[in-house]
JSON list of C-alpha atoms in Angstrom, two decimals:
[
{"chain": "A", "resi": 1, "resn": "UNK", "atom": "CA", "xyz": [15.66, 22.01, -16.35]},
{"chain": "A", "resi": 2, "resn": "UNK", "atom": "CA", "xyz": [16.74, 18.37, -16.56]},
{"chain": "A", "resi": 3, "resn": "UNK", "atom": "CA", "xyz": [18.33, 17.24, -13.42]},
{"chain": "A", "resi": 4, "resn": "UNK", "atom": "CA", "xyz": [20.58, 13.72, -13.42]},
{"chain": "A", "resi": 5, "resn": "UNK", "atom": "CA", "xyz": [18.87, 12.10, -10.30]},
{"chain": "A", "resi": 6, "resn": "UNK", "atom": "CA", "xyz": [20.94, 8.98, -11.04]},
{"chain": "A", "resi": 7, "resn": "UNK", "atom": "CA", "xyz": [18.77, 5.37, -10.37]},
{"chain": "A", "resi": 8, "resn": "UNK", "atom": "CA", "xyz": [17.49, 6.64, -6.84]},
{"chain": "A", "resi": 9, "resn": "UNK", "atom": "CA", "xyz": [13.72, 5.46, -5.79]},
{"chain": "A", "resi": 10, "resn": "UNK", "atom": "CA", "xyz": [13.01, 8.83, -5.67]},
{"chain": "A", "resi": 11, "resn": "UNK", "atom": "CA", "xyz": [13.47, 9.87, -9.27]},
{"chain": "A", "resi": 12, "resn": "UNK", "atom": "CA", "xyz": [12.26, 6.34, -10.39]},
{"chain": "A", "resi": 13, "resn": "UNK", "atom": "CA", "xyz": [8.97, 7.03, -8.20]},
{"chain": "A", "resi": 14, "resn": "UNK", "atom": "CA", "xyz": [9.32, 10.65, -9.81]},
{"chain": "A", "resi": 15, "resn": "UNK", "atom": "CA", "xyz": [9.50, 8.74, -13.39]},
{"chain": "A", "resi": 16, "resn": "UNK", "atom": "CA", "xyz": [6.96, 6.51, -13.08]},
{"chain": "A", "resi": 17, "resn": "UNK", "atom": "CA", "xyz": [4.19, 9.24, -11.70]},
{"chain": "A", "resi": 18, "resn": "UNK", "atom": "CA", "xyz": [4.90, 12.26, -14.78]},
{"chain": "A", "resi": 19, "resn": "UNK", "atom": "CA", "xyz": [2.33, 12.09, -17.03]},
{"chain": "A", "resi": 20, "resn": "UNK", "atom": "CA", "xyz": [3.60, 14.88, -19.43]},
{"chain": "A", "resi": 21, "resn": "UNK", "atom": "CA", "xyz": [6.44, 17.33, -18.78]},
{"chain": "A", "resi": 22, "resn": "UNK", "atom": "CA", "xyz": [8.11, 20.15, -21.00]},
{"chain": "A", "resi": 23, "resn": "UNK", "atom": "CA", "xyz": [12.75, 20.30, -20.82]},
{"chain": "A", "resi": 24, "resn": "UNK", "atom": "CA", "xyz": [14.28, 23.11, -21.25]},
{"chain": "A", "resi": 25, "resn": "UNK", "atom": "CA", "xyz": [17.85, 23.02, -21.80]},
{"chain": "A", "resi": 26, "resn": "UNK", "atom": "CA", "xyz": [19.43, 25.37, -19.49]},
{"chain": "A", "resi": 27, "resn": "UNK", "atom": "CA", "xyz": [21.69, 27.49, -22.62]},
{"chain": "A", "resi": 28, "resn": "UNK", "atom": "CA", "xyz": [18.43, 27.64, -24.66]},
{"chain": "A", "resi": 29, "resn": "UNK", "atom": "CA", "xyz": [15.79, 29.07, -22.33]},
{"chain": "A", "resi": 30, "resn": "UNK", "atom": "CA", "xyz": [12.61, 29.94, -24.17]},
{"chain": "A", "resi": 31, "resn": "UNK", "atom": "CA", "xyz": [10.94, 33.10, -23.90]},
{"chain": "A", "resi": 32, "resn": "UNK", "atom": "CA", "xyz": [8.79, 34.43, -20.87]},
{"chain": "A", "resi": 33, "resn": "UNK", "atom": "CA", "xyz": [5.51, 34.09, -22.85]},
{"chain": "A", "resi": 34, "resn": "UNK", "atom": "CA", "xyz": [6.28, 30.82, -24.01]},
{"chain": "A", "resi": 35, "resn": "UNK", "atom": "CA", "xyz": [7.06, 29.27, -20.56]},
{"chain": "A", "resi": 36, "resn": "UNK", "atom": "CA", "xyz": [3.75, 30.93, -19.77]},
{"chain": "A", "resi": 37, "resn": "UNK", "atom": "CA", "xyz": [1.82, 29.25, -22.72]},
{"chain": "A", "resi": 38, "resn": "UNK", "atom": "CA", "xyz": [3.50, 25.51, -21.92]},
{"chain": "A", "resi": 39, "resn": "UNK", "atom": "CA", "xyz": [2.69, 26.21, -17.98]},
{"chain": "A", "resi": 40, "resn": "UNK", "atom": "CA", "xyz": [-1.03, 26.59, -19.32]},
{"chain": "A", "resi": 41, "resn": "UNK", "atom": "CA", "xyz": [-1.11, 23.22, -21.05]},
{"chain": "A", "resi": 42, "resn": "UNK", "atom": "CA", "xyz": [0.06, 21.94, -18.38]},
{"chain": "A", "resi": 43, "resn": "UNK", "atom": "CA", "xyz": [-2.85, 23.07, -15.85]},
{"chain": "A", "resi": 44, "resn": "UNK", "atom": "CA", "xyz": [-5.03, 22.10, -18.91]},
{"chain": "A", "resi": 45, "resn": "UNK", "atom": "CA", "xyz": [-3.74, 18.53, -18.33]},
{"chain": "A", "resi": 46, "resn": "UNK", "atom": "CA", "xyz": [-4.27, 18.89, -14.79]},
{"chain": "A", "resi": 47, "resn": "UNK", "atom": "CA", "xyz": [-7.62, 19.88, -14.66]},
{"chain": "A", "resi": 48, "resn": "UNK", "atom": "CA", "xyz": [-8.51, 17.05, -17.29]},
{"chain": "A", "resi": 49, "resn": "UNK", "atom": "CA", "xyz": [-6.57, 14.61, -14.65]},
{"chain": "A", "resi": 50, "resn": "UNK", "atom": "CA", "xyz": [-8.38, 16.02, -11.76]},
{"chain": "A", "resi": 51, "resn": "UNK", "atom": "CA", "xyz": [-12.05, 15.53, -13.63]},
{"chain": "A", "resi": 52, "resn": "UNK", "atom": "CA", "xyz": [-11.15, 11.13, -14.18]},
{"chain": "A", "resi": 53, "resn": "UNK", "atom": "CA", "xyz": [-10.04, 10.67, -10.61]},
{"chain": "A", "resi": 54, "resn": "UNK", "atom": "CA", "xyz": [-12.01, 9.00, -8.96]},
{"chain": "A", "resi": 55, "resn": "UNK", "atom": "CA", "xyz": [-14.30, 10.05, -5.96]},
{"chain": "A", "resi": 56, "resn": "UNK", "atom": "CA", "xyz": [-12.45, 9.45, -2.81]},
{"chain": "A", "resi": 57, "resn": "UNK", "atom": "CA", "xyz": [-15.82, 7.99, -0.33]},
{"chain": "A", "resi": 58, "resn": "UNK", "atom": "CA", "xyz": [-15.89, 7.71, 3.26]},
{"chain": "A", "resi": 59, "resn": "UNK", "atom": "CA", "xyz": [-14.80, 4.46, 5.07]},
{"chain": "A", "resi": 60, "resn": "UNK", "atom": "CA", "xyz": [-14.90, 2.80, 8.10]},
{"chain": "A", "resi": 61, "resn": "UNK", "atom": "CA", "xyz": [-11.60, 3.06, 10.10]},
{"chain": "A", "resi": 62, "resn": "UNK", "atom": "CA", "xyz": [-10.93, -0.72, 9.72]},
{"chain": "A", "resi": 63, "resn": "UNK", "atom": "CA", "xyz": [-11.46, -1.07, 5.92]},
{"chain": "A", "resi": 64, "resn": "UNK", "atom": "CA", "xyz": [-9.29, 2.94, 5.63]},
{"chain": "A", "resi": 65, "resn": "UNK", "atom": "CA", "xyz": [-6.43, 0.59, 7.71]},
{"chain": "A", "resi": 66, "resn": "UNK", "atom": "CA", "xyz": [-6.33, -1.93, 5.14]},
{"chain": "A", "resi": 67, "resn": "UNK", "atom": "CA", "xyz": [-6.16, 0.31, 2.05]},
{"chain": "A", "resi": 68, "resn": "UNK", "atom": "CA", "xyz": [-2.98, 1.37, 3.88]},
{"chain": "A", "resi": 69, "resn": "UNK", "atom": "CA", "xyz": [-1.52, -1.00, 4.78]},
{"chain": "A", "resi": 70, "resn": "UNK", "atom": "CA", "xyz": [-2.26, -2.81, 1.49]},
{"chain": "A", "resi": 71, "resn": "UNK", "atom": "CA", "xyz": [-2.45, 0.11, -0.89]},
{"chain": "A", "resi": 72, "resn": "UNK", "atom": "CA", "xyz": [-5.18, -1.60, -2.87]},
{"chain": "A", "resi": 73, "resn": "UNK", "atom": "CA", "xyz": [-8.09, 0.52, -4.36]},
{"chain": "A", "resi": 74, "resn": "UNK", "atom": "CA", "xyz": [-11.16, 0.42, -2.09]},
{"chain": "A", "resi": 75, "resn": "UNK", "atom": "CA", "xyz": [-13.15, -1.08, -4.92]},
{"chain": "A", "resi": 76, "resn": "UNK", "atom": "CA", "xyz": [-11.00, -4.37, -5.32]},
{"chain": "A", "resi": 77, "resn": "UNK", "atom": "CA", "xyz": [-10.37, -4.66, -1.49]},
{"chain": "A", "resi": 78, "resn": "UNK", "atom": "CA", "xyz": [-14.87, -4.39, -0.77]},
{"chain": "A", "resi": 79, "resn": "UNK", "atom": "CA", "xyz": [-14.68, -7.03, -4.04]},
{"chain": "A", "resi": 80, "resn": "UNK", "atom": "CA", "xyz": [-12.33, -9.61, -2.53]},
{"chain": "A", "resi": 81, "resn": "UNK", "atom": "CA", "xyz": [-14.64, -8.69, 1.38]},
{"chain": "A", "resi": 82, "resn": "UNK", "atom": "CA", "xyz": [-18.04, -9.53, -0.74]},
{"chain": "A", "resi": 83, "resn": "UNK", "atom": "CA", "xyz": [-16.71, -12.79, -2.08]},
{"chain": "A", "resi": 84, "resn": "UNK", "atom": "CA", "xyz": [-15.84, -13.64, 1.35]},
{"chain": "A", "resi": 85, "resn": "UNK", "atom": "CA", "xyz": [-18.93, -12.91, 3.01]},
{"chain": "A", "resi": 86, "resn": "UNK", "atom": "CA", "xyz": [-21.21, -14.74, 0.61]},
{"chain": "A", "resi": 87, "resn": "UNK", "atom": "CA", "xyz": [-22.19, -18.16, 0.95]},
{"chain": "A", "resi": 88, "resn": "UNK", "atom": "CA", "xyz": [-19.08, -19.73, -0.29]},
{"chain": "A", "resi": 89, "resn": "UNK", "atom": "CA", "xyz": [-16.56, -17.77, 2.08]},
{"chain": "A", "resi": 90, "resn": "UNK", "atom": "CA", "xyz": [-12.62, -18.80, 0.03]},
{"chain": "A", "resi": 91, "resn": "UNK", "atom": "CA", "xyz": [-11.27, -16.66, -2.85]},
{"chain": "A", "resi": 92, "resn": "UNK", "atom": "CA", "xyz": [-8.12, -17.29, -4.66]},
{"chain": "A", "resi": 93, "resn": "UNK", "atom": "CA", "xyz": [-5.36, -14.71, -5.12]},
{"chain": "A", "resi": 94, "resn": "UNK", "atom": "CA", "xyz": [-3.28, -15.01, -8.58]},
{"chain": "A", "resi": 95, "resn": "UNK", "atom": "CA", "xyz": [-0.38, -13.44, -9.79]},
{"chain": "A", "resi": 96, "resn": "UNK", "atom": "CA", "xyz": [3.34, -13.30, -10.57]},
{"chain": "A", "resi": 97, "resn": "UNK", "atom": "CA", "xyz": [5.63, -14.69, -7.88]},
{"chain": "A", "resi": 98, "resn": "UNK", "atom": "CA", "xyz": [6.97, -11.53, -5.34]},
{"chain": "A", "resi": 99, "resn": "UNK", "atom": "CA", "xyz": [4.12, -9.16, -5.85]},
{"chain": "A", "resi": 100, "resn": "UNK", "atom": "CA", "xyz": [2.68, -9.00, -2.75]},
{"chain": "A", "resi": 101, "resn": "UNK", "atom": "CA", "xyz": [-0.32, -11.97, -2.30]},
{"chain": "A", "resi": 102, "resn": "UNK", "atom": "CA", "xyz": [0.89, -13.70, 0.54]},
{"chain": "A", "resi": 103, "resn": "UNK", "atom": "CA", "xyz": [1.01, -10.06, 2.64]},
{"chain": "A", "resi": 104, "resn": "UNK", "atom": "CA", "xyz": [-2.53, -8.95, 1.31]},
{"chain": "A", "resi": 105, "resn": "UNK", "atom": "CA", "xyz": [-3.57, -12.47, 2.14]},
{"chain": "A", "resi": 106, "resn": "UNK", "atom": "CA", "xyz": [-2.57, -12.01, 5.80]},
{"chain": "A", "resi": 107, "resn": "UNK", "atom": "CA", "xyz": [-3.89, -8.10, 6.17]},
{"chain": "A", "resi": 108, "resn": "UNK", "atom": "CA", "xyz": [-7.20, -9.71, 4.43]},
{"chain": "A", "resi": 109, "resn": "UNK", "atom": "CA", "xyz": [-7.43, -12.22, 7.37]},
{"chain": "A", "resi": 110, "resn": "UNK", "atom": "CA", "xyz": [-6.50, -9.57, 10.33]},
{"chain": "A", "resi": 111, "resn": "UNK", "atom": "CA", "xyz": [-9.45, -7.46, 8.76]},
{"chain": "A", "resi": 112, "resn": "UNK", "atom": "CA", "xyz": [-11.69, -10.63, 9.20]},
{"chain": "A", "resi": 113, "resn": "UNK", "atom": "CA", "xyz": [-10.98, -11.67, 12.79]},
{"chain": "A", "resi": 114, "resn": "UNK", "atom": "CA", "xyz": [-10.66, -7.86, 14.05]},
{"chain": "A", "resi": 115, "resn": "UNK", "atom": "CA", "xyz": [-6.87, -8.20, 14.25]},
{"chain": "A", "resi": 116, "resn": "UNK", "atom": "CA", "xyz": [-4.62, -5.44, 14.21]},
{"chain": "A", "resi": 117, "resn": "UNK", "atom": "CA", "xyz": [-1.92, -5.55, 11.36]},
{"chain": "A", "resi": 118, "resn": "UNK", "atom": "CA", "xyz": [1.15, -7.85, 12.21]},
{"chain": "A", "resi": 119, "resn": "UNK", "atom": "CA", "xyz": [-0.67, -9.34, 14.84]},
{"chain": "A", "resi": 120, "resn": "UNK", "atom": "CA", "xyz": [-0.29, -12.57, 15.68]},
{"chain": "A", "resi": 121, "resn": "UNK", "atom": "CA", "xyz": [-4.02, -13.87, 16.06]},
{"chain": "A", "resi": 122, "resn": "UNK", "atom": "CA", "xyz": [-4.68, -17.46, 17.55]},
{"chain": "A", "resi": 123, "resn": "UNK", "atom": "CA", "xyz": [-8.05, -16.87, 14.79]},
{"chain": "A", "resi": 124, "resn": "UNK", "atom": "CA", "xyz": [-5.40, -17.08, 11.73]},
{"chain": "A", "resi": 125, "resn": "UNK", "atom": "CA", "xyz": [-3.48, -20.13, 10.29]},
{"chain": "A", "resi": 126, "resn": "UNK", "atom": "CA", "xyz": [-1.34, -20.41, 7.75]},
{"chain": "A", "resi": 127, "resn": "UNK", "atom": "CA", "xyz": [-0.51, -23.97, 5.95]},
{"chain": "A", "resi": 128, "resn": "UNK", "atom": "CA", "xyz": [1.94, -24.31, 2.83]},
{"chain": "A", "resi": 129, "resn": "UNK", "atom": "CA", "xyz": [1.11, -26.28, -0.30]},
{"chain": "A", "resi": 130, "resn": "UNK", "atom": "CA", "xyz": [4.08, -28.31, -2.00]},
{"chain": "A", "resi": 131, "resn": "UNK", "atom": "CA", "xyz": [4.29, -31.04, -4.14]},
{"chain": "A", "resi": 132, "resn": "UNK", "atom": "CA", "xyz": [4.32, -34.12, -1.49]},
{"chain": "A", "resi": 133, "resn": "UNK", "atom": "CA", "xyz": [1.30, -32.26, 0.42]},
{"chain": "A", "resi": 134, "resn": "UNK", "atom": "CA", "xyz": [-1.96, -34.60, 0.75]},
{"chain": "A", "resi": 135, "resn": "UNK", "atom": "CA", "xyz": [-5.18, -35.59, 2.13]},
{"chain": "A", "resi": 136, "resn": "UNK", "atom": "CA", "xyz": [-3.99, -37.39, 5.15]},
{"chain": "A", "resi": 137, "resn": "UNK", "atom": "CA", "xyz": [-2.15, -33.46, 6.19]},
{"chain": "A", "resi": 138, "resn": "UNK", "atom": "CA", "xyz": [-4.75, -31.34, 4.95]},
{"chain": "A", "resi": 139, "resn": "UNK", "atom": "CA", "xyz": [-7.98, -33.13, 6.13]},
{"chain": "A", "resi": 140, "resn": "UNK", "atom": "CA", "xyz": [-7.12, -36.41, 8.18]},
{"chain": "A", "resi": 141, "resn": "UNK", "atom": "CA", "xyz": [-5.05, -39.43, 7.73]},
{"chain": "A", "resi": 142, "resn": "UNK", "atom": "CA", "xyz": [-3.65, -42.33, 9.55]},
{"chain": "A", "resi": 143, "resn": "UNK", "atom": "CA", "xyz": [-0.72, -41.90, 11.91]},
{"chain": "A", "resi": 144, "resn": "UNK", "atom": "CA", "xyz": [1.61, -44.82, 12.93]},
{"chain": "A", "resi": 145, "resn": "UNK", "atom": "CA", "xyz": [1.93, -43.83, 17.33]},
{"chain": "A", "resi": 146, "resn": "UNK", "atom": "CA", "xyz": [3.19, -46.30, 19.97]},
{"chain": "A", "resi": 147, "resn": "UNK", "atom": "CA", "xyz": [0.25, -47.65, 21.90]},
{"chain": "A", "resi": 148, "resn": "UNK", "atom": "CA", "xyz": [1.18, -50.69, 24.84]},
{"chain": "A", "resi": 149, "resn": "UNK", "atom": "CA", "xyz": [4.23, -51.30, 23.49]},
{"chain": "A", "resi": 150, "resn": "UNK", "atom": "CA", "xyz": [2.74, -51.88, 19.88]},
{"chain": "A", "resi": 151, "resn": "UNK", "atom": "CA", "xyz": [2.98, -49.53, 16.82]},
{"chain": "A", "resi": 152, "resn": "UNK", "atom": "CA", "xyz": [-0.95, -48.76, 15.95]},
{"chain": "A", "resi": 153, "resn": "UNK", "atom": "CA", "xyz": [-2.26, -46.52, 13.20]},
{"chain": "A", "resi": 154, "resn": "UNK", "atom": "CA", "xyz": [-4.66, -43.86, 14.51]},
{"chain": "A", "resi": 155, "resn": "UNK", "atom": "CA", "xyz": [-6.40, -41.16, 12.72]},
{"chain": "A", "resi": 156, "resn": "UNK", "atom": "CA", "xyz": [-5.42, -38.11, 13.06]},
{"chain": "A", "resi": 157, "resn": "UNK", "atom": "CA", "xyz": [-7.12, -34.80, 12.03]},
{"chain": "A", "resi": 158, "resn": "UNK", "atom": "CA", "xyz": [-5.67, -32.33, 10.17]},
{"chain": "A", "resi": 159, "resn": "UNK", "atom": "CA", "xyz": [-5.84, -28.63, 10.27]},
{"chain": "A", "resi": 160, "resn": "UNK", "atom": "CA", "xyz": [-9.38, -28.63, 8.03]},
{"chain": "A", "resi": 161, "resn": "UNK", "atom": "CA", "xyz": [-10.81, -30.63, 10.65]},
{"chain": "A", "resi": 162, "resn": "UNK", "atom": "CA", "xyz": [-8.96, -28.87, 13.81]},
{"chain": "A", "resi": 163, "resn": "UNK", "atom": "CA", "xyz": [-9.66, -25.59, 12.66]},
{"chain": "A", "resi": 164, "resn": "UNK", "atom": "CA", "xyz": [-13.65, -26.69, 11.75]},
{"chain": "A", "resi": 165, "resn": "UNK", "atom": "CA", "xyz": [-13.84, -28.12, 15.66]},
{"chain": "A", "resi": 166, "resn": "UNK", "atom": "CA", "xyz": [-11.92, -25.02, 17.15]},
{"chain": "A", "resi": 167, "resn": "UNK", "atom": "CA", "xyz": [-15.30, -22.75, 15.63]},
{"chain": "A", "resi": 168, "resn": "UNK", "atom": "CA", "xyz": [-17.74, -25.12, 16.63]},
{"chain": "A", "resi": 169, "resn": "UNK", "atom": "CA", "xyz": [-16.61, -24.74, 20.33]},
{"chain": "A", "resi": 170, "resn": "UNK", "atom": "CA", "xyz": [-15.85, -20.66, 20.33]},
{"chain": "A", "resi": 171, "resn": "UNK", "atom": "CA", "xyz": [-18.09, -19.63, 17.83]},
{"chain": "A", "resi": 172, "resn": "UNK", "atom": "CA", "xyz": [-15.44, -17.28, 16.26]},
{"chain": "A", "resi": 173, "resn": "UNK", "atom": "CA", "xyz": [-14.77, -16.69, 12.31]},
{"chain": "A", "resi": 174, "resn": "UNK", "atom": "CA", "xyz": [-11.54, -18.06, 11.70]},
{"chain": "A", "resi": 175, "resn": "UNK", "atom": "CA", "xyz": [-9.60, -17.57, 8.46]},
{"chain": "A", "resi": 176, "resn": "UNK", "atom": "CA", "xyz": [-7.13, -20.45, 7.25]},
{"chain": "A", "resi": 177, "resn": "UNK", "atom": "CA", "xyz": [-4.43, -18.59, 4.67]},
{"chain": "A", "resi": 178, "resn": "UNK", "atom": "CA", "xyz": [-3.37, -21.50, 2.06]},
{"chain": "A", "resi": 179, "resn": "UNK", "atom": "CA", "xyz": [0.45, -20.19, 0.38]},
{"chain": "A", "resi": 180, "resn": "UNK", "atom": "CA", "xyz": [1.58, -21.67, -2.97]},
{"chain": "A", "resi": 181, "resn": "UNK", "atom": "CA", "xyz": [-1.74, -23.21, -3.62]},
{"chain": "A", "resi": 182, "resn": "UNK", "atom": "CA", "xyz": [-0.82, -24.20, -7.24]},
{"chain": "A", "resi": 183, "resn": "UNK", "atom": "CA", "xyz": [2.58, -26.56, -5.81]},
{"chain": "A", "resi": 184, "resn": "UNK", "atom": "CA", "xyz": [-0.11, -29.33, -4.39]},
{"chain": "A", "resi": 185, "resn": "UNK", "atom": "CA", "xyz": [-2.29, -32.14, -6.48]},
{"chain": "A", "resi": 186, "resn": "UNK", "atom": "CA", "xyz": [-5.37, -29.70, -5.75]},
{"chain": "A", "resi": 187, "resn": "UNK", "atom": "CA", "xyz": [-8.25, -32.55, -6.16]},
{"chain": "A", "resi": 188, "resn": "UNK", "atom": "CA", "xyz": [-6.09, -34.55, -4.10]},
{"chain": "A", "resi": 189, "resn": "UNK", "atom": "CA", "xyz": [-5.15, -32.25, -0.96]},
{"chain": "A", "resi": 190, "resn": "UNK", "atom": "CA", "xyz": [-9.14, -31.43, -0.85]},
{"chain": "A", "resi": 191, "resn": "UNK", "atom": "CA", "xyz": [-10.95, -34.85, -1.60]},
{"chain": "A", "resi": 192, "resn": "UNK", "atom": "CA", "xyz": [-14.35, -34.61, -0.73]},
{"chain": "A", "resi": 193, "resn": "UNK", "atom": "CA", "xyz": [-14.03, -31.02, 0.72]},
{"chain": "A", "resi": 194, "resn": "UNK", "atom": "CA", "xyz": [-13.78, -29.95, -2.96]},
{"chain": "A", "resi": 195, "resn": "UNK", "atom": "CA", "xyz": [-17.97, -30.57, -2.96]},
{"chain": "A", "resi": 196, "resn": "UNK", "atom": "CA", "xyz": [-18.29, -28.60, 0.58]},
{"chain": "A", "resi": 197, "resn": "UNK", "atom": "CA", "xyz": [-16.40, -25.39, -0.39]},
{"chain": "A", "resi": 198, "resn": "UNK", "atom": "CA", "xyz": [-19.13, -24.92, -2.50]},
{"chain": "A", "resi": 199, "resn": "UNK", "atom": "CA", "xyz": [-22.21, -25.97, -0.35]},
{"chain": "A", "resi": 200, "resn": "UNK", "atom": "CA", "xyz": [-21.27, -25.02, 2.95]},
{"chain": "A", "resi": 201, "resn": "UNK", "atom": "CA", "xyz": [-25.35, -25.27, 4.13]},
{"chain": "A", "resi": 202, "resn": "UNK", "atom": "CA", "xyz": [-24.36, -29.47, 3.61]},
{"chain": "A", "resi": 203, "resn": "UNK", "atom": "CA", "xyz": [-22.39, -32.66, 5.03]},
{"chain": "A", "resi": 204, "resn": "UNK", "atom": "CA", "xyz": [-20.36, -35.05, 3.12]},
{"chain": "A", "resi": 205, "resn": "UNK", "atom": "CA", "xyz": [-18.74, -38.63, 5.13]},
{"chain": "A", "resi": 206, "resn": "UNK", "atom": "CA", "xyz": [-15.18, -38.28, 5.17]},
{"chain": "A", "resi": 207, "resn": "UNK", "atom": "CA", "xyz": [-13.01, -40.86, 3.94]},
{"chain": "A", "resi": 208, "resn": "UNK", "atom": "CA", "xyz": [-12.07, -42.04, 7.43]},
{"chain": "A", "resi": 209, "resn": "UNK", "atom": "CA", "xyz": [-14.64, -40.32, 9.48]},
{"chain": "A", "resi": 210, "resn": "UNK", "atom": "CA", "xyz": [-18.38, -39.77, 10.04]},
{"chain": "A", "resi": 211, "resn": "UNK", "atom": "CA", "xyz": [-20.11, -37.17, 8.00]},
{"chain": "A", "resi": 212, "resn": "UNK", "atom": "CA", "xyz": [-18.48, -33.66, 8.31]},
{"chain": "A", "resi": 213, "resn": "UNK", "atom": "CA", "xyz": [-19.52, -29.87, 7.10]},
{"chain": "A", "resi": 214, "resn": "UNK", "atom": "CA", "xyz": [-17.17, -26.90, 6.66]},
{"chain": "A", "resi": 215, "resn": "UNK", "atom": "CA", "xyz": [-18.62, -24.01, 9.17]},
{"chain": "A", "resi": 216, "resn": "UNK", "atom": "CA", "xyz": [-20.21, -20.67, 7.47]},
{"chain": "A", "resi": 217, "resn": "UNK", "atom": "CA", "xyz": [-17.38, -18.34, 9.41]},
{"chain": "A", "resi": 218, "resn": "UNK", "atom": "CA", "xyz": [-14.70, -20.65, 8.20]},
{"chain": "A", "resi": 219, "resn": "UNK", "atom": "CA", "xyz": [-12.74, -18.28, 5.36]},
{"chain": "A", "resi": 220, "resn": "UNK", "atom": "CA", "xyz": [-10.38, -19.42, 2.94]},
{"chain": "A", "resi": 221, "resn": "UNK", "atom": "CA", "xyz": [-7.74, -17.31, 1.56]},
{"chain": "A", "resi": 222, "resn": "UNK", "atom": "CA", "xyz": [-5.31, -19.26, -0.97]}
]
């Protein structure tokens, strides 16, 4: 029988997981042997369904917590972990606004510094692209500060360079999450560091500073 659930997330998560279904109008009920012959196909198509899925394979307790608490297919979550492991550690996440990047992002990073999810992990930081983001706040620039009475410009680093330093001195990965990547002049936020996301194993001078390398345990989620 055909029941009017109305618009609830129940029947739409009902609606949206039926793969084939028989209705029987409740005045017009069809005959014992026919139910029994339409319940058949139906454990037909369940057996068929049952042969495609896919192999459910042990995991480690850490990655099992971030299938869960990302609901992403083990596959696509160990792709996303290889491409951060290798020697260029920063992968890109693309998609329609609202479905879900910026959260994966963060359970991505947790996973990477041992955090537990919704932690908040001094190993994890988060900068936001927009349109008037540069160099000078993404890598180093000058900054006007009062100095004997007298305005001087000083470099200042940014949190490329703070974050690089902060793993030289502990030793510990450290992930840096970058959201809305696509609002910022890309070439222009990254300058040189464009040629070091790629070679990680070399240095490159800064524009204001002395020759600089991004570390190996330095991951980049935008």
């Amino acid at each position: 029988a055909t029941i009017d659930l109305g618009k609830s997330d129940l029947a739409l998560q009902y609606a949206a997981g039926n793969v084939v279904a028989f209705e029987y109008d409740l005045n017009q009920l069809s005959s014992n042997h026919s139910i029994v012959c339409q319940i058949s196909v139906l454990v037909q198509v369940l057996e068929e369904i049952y042969k495609r899925a896919p192999v459910v394979e042990s995991i480690d307790n850490s990655l099992e917590t971030l299938v869960a608490s990302t609901n992403w297919p083990v596959e696509e979550l160990r792709d996303v972990l290889n491409s951060l492991q290798d020697k260029s550690p920063q992968v890109v996440l693309e998609g329609p606004p609202g479905t879900g990047k910026t959260y994966v992002a963060k359970r991505l990073a947790e996973h990477l510094v041992g955090a537990q999810p919704g932690e908040i992990s001094p190993d994890i930081t988060i900068v936001q692209f927009h349109p008037s983001y540069g160099y000078e706040e993404f890598v180093e620039g000058l900054r006007p500060e009062l100095s004997e009475g007298q305005v001087v410009f000083a470099n200042r680093p940014g949190p490329i360079i703070q974050i690089s330093r902060k793993i030289l001195e502990s030793g510990k990965p450290h992930v840096l999450i970058i959201d809305e990547l696509n609002r910022a002049n890309i070439p222009r936020v990254f300058g040189e560091l464009m040629y070091l996301l790629e070679y990680r194993d070399e240095s490159i001078d800064l524009m204001l500073g002395e020759k600089f390398e991004l570390p190996e345990n330095l991951y980049i989620i935008a």
